[in-house]
PDB file of C-alpha atoms in Angstrom:
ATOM      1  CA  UNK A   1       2.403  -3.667  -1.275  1.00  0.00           C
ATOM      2  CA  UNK A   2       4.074  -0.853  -3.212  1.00  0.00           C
ATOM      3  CA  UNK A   3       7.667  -2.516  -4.492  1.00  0.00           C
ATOM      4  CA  UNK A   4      10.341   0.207  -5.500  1.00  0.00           C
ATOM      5  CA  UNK A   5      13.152  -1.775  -7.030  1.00  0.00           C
ATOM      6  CA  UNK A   6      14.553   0.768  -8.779  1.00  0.00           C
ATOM      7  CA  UNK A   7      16.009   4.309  -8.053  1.00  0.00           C
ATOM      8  CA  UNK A   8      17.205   5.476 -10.536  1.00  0.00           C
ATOM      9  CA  UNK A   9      15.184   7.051 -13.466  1.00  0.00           C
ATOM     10  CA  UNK A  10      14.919   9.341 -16.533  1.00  0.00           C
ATOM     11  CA  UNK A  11      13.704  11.989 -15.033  1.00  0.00           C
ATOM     12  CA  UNK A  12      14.036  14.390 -12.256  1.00  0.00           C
ATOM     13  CA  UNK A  13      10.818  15.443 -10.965  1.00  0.00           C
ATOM     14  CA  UNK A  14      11.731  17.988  -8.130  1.00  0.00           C
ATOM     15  CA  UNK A  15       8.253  16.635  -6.135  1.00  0.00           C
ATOM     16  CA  UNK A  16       9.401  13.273  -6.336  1.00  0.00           C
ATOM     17  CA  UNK A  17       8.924  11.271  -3.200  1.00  0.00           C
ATOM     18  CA  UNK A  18      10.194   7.749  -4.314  1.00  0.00           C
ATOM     19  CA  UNK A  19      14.222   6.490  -3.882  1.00  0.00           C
ATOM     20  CA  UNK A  20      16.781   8.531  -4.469  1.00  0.00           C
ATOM     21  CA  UNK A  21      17.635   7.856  -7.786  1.00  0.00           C
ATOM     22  CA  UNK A  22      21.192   7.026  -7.127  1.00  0.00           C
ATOM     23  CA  UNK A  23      20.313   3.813  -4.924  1.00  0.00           C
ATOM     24  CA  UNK A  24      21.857   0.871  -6.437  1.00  0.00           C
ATOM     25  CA  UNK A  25      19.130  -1.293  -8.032  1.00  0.00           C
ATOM     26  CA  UNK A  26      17.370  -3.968  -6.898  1.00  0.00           C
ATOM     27  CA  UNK A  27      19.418  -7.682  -8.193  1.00  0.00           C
ATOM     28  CA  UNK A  28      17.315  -9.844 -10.392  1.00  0.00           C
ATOM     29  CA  UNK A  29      17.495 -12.785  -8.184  1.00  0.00           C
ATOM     30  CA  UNK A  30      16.395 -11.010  -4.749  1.00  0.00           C
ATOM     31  CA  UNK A  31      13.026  -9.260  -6.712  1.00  0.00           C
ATOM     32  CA  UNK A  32      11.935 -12.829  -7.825  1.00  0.00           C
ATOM     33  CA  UNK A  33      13.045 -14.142  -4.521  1.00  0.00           C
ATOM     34  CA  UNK A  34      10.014 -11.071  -3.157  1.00  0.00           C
ATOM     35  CA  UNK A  35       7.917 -11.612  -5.869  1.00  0.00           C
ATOM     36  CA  UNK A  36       7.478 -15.422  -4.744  1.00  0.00           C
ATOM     37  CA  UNK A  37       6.760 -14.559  -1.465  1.00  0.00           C
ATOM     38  CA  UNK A  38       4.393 -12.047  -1.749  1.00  0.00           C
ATOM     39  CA  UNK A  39       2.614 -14.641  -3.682  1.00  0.00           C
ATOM     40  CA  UNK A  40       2.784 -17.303  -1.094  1.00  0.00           C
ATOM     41  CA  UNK A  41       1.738 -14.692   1.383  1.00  0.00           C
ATOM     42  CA  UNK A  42      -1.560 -14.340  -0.477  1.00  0.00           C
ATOM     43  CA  UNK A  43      -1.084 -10.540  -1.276  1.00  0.00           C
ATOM     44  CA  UNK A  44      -3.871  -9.398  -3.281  1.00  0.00           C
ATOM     45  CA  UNK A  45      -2.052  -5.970  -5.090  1.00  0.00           C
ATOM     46  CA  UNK A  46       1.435  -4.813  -6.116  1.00  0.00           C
ATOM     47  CA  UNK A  47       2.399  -1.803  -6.949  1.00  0.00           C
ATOM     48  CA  UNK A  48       5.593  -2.006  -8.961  1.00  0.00           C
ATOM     49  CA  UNK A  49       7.166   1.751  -8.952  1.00  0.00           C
ATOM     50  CA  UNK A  50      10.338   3.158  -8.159  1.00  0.00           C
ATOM     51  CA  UNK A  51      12.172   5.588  -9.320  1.00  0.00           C
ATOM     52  CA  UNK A  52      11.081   4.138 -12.866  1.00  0.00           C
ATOM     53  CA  UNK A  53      10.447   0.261 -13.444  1.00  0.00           C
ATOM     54  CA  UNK A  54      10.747   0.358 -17.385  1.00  0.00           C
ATOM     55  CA  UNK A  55      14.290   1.059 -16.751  1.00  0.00           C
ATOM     56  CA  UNK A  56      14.607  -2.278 -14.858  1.00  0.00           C
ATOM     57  CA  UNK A  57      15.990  -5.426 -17.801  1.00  0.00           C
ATOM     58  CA  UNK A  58      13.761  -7.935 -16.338  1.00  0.00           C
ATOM     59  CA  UNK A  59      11.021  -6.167 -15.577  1.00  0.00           C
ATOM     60  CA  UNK A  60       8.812  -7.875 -18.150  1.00  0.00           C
ATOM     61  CA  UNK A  61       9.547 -11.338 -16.423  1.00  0.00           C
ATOM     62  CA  UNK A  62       9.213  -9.752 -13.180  1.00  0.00           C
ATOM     63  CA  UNK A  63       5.508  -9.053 -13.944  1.00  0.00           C
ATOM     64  CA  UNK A  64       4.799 -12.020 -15.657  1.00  0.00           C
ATOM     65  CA  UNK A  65       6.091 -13.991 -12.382  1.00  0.00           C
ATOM     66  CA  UNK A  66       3.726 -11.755  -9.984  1.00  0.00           C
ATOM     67  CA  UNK A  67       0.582 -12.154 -12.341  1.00  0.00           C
ATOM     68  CA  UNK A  68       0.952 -16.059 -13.542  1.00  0.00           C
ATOM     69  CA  UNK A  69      -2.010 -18.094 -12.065  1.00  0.00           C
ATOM     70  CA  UNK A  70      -1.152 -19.862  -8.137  1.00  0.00           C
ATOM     71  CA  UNK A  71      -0.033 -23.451  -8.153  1.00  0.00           C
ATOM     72  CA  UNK A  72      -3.211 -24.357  -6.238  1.00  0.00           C
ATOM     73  CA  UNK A  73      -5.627 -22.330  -8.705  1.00  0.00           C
ATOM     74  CA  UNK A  74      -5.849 -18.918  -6.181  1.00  0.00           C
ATOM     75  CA  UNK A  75      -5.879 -15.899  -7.755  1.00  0.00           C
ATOM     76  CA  UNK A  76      -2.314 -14.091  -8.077  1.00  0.00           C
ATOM     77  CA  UNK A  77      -2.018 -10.730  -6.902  1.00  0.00           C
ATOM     78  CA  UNK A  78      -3.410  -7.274  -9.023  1.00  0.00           C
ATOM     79  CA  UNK A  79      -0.117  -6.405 -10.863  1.00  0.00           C
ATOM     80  CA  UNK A  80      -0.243  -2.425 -11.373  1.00  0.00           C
ATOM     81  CA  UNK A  81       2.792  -0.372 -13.303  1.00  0.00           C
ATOM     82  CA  UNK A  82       3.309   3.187 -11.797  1.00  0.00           C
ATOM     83  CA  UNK A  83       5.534   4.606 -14.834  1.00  0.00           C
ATOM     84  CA  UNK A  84       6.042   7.685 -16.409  1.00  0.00           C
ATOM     85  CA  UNK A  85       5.007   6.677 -19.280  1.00  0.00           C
ATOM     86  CA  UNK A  86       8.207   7.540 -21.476  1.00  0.00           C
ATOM     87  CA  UNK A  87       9.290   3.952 -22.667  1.00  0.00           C
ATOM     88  CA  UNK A  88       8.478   2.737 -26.309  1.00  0.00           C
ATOM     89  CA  UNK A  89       6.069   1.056 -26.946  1.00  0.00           C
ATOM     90  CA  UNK A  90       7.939  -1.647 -27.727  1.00  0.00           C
ATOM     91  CA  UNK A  91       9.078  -2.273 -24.486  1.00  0.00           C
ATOM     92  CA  UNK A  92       5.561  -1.405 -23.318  1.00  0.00           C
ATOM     93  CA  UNK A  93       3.599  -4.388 -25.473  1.00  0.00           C
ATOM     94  CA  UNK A  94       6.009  -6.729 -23.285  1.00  0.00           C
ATOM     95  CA  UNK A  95       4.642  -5.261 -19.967  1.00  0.00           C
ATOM     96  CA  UNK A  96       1.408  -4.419 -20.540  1.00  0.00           C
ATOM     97  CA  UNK A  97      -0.672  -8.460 -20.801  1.00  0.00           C
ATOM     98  CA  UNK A  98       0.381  -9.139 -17.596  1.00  0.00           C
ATOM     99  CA  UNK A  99      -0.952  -5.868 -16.075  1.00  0.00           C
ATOM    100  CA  UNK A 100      -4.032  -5.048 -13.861  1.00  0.00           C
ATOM    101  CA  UNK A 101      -3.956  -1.844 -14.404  1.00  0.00           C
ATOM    102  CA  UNK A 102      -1.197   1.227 -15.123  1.00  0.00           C
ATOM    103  CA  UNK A 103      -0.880   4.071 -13.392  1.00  0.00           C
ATOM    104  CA  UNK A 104       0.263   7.216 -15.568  1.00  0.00           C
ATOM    105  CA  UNK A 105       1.525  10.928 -14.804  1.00  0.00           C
ATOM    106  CA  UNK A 106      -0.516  14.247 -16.118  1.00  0.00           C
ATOM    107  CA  UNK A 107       0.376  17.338 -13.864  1.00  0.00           C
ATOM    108  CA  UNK A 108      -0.974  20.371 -15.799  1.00  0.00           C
ATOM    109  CA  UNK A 109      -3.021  21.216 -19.000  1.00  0.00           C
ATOM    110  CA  UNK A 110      -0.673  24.473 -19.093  1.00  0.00           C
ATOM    111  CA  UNK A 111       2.394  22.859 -21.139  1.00  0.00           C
ATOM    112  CA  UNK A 112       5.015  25.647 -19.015  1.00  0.00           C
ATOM    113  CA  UNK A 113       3.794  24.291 -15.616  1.00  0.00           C
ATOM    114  CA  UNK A 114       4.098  20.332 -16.570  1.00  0.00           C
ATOM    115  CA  UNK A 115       7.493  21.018 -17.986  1.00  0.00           C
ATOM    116  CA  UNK A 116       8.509  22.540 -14.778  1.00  0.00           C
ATOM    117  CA  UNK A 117       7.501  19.490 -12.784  1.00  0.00           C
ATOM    118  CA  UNK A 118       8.427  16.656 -15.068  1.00  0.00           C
ATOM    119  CA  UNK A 119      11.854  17.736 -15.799  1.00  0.00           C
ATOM    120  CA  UNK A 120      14.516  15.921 -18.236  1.00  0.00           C
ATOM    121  CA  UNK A 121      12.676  14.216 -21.521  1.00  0.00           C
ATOM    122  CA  UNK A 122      10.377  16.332 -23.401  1.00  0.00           C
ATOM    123  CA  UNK A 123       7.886  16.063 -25.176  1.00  0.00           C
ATOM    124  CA  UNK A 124       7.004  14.255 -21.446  1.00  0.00           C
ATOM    125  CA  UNK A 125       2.914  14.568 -22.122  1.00  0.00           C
ATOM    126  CA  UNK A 126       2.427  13.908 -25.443  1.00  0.00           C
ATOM    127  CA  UNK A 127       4.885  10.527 -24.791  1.00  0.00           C
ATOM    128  CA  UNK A 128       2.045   9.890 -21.944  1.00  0.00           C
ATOM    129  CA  UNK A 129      -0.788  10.826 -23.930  1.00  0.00           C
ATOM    130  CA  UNK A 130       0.687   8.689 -26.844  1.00  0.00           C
ATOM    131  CA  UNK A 131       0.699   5.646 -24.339  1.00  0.00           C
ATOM    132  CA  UNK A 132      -2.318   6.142 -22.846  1.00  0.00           C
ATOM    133  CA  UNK A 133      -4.286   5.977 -26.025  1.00  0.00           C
ATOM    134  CA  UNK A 134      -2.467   2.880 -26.645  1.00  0.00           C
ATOM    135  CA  UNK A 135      -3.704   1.135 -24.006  1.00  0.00           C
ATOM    136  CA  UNK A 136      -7.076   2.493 -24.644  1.00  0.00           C
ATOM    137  CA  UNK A 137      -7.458   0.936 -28.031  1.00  0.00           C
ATOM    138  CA  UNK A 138      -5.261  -2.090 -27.821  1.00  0.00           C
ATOM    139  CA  UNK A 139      -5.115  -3.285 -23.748  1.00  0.00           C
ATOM    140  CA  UNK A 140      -9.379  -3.455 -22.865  1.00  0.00           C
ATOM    141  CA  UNK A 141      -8.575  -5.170 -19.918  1.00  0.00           C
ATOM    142  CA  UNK A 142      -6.198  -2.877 -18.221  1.00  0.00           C
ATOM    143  CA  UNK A 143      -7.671  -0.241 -15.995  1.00  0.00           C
ATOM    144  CA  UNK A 144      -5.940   3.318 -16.113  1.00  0.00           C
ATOM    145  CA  UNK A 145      -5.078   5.497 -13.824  1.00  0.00           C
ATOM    146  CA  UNK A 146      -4.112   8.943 -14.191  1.00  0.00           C
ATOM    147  CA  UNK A 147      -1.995  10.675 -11.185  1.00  0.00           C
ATOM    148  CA  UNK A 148      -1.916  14.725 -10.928  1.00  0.00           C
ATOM    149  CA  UNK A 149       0.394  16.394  -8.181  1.00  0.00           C
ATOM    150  CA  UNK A 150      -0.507  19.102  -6.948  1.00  0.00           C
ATOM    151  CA  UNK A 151       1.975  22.228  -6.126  1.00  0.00           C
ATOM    152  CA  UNK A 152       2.313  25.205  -6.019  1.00  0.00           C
ATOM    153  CA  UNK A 153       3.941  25.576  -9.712  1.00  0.00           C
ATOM    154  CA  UNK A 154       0.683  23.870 -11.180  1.00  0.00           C
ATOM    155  CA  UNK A 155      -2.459  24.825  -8.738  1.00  0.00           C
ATOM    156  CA  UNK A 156      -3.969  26.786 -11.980  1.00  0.00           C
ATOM    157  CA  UNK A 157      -3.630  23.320 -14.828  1.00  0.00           C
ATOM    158  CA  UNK A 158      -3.991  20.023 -12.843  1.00  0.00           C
ATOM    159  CA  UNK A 159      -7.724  21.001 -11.928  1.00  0.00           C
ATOM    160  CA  UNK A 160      -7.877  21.239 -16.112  1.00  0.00           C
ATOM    161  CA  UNK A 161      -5.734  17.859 -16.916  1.00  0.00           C
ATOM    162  CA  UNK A 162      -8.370  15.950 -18.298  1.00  0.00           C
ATOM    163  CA  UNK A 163      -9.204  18.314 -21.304  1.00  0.00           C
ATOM    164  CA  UNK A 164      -6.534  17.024 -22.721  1.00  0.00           C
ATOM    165  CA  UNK A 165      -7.440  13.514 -22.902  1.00  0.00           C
ATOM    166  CA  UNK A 166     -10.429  12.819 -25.469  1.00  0.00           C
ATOM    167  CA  UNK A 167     -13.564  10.833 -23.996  1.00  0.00           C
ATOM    168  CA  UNK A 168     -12.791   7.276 -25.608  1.00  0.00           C
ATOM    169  CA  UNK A 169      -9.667   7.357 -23.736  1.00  0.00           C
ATOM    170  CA  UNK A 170     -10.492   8.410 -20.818  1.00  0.00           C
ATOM    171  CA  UNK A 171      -8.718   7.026 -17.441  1.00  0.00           C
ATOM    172  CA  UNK A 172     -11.143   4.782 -14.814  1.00  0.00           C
ATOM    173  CA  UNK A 173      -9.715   6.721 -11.866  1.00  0.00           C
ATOM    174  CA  UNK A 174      -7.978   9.812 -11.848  1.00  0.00           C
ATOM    175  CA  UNK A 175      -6.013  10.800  -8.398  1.00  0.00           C
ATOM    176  CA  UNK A 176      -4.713  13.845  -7.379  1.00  0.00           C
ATOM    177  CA  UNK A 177      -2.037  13.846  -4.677  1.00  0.00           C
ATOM    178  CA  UNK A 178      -1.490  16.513  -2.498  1.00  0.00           C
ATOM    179  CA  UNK A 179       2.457  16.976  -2.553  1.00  0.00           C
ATOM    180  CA  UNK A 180       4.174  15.164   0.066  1.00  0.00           C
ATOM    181  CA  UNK A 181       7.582  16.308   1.678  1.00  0.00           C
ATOM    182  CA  UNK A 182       9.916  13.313   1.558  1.00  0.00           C
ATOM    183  CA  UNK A 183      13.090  12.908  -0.346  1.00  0.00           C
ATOM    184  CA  UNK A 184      13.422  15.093  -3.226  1.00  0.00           C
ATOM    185  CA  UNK A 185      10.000  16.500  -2.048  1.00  0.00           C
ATOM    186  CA  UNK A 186      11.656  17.510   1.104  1.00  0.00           C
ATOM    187  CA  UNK A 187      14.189  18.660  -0.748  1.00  0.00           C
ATOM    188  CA  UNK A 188      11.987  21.305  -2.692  1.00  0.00           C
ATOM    189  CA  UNK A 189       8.864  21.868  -0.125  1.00  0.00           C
ATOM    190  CA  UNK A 190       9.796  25.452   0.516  1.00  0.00           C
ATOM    191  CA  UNK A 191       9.107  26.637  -3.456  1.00  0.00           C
ATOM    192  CA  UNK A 192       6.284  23.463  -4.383  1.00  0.00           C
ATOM    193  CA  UNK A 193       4.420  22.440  -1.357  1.00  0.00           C
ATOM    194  CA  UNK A 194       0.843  23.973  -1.005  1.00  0.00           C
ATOM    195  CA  UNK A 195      -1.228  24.052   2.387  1.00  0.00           C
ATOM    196  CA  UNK A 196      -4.332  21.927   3.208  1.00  0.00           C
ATOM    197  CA  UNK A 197      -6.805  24.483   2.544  1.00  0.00           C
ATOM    198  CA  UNK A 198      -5.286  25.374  -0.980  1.00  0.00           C
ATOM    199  CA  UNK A 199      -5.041  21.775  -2.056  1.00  0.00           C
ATOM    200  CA  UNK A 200      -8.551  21.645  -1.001  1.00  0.00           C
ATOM    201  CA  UNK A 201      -9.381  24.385  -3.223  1.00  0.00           C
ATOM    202  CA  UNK A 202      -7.969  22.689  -6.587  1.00  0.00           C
ATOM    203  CA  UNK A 203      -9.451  18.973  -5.178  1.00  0.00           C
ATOM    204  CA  UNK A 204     -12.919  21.175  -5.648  1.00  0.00           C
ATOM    205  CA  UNK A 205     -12.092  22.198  -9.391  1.00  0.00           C
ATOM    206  CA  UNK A 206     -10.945  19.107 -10.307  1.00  0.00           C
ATOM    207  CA  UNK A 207     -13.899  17.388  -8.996  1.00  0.00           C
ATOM    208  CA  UNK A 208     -15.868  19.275 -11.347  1.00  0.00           C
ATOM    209  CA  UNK A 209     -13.847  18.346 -13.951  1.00  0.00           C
ATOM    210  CA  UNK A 210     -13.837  14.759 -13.248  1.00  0.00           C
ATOM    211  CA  UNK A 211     -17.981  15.087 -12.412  1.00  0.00           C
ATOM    212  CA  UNK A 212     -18.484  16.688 -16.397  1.00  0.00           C
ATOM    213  CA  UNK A 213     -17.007  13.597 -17.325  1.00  0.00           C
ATOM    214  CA  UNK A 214     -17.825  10.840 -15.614  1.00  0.00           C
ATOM    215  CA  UNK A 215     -14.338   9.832 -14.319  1.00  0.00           C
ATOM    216  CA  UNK A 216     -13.714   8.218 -10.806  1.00  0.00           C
ATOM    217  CA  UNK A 217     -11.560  11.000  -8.596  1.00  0.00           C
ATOM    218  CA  UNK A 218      -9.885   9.786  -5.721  1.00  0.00           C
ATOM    219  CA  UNK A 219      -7.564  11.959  -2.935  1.00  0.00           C
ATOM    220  CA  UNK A 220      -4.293  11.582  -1.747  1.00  0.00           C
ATOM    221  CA  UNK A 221      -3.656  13.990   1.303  1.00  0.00           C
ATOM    222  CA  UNK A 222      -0.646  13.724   3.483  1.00  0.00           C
ATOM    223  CA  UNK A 223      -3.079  13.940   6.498  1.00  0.00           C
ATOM    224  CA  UNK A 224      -4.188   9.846   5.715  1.00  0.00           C
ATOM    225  CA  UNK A 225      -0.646   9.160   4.456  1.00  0.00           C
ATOM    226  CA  UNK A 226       0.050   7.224   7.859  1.00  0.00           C
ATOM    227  CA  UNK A 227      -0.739   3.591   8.184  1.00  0.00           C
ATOM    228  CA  UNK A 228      -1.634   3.366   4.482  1.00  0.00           C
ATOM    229  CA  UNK A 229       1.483   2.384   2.755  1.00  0.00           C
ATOM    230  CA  UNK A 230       3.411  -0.530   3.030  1.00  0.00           C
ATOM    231  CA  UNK A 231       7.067  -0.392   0.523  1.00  0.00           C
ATOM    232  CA  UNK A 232       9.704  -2.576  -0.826  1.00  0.00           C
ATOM    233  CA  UNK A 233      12.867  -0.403  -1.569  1.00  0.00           C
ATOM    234  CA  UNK A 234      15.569  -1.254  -3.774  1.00  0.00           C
ATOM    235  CA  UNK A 235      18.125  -2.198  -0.847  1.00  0.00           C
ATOM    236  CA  UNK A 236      14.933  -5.073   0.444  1.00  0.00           C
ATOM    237  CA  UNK A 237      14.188  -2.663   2.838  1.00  0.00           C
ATOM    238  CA  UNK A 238      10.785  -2.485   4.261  1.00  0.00           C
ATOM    239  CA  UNK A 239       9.289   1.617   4.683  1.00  0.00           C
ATOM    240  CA  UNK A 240       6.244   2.642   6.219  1.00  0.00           C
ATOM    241  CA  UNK A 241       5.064   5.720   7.418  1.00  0.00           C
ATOM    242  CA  UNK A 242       5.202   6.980  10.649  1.00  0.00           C
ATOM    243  CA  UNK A 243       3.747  10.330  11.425  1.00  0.00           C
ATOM    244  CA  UNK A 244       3.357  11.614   7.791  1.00  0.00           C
ATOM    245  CA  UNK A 245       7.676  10.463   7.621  1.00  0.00           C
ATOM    246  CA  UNK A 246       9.238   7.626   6.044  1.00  0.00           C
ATOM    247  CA  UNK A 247      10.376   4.909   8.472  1.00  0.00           C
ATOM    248  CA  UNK A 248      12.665   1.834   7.878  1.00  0.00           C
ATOM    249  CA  UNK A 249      11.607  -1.003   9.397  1.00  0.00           C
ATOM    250  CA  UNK A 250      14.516  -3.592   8.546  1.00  0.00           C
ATOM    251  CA  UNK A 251      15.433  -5.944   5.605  1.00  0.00           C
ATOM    252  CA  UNK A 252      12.519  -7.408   4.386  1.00  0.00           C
ATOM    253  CA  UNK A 253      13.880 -11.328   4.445  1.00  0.00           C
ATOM    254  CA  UNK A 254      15.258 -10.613   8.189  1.00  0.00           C
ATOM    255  CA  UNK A 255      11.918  -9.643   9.243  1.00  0.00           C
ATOM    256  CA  UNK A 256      10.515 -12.729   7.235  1.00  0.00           C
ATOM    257  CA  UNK A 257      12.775 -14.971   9.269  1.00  0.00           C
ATOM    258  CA  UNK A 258      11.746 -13.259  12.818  1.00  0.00           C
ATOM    259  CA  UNK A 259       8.036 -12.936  12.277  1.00  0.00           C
ATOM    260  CA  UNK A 260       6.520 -13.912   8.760  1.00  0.00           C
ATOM    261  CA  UNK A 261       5.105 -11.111   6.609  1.00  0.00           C
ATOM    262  CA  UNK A 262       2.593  -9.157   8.621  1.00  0.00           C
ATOM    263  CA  UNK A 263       1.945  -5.448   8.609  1.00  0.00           C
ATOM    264  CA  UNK A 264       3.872  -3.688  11.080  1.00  0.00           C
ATOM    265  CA  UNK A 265       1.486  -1.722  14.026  1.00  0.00           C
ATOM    266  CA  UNK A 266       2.375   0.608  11.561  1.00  0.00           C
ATOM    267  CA  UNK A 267       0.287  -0.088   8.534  1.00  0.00           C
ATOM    268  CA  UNK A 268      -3.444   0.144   9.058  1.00  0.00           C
ATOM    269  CA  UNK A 269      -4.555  -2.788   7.194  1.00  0.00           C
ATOM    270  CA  UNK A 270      -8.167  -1.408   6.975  1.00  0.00           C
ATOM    271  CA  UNK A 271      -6.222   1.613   5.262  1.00  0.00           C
ATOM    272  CA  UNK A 272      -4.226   0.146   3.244  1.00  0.00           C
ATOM    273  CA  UNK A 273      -6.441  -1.797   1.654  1.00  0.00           C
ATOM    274  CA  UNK A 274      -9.425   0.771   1.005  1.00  0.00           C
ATOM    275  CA  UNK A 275      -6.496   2.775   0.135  1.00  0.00           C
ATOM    276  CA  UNK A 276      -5.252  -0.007  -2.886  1.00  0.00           C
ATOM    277  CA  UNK A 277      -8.689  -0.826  -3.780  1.00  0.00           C
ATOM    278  CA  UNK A 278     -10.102   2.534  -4.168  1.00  0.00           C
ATOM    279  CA  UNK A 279      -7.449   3.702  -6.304  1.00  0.00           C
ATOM    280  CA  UNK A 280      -7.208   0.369  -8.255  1.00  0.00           C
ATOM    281  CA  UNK A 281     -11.058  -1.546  -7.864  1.00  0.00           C
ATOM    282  CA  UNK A 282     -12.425  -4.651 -10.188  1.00  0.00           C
ATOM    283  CA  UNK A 283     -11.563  -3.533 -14.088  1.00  0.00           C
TER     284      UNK A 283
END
């Protein structure tokens, strides 16, 4: 289950396929009101994203909620963080014990081409860098994973991403996503998206990369982006895709009521699990 209880965010990334970042976030009450149900439905992995969750004032509890150990002794759900990676560390050492794993934001070893893409704080890397090394030497148990998108403004540096990181601190997985055209992606698909066979290309080079050392890759094409996905948007709303598009299904508690929590015909659970578990296994 990716949730996405927040919109808005410190950045504007013009590949960005989450909420628009004006959507009016998610109320404390109604996430923990989610987060106990996807517990009670026995969901195995949550994805907290958004727009950007560190933003969110009770996102620390939030976590804590979705990670603390069942009433009846079950296992609670893997609790991963997509961020990008700009708040403190502070705020970050609140988060962080309660995580599975984090999921962090490289796009280019060419410092022009990431500043293109991750637009509105900079230094943007070396904040991410800073972080990741952080939970390298202090967080053992949290697995990291590093996400590259790839367009056209930055087919030359993702494929070189991970010469910036030194080999202690290496990520567990690192996935590249093949840009996909919805919301502000849509938006900006006529000057950033690439074509199949060129995203193919730079999969190859990083591959090699990731090979030399040692680091799980994993592939995110828009051609297996149906059935694999299965959101939580800030408005309750539950979004799947549907022929490569997002689709709104309803609000999440009305379809509760009518017919429990069970993947729509459109989510593949076979997908969307190998989909979770590939990109986030055992740590």
């Amino acid at each position: 289950m990716d949730f996405r209880p927040i919109g808005r965010c410190n950045l504007s990334c013009p590949f960005c396929f989450g909420p628009r970042h004006e959507t009016p976030t998610m109320r404390r009450e109604e996430a923990f009101r989610i987060a106990a149900t996807l517990r009670q439905e026995g969901v195995q992995g949550v994805v907290i994203s958004g727009g950007e969750p560190t933003l969110l004032p009770y996102l620390g509890d939030l976590v804590e909620e979705l990670s603390s150990p069942l009433p009846d002794g079950g296992s609670p759900p893997k609790v991963v963080l997509s961020t990008n990676g700009l708040a403190s560390l502070r705020v970050m050492q609140r988060i962080l014990p309660g995580l599975s794993w984090i999921a962090l934001p490289l796009e280019s070893a060419d410092d022009k081409e990431h500043r293109e893409l991750r637009k509105g704080v900079a230094p943007h890397r070396e904040r991410v860098l800073d972080l990741l090394r952080e939970v390298r030497k202090n967080y053992e148990t949290v697995g990291v994973k590093l996400g590259t998108v790839v367009t056209r403004r930055n087919v030359t540096g993702a494929p070189r991403v991970l010469d910036l990181i030194e080999q202690s601190w290496l990520p567990d997985v690192w996935k590249v996503y093949q840009m996909s055209e919805t919301n502000y992606g849509a938006d900006n698909g006529d000057w950033l998206s690439v074509g199949d066979d060129e995203f193919e290309e730079v999969v190859a080079r990083c591959q090699e990369a990731a090979d030399e050392r040692n680091v799980t890759l994993r592939v995110y094409r828009n051609s297996t982006r149906t059935g694999s996905y299965f959101f939580i948007d800030p408005d309750a709303e539950v979004v799947v895709i549907d022929d490569g598009e997002e689709r709104r299904l309803g609000n999440f508690f009305d379809l509760l009521r009518d017919d429990g929590v069970r993947p729509s015909s459109l989510v593949q659970p076979s997908r969307n699990i190998a989909n979770f578990v590939g990109t986030y296994p055992d740590h």
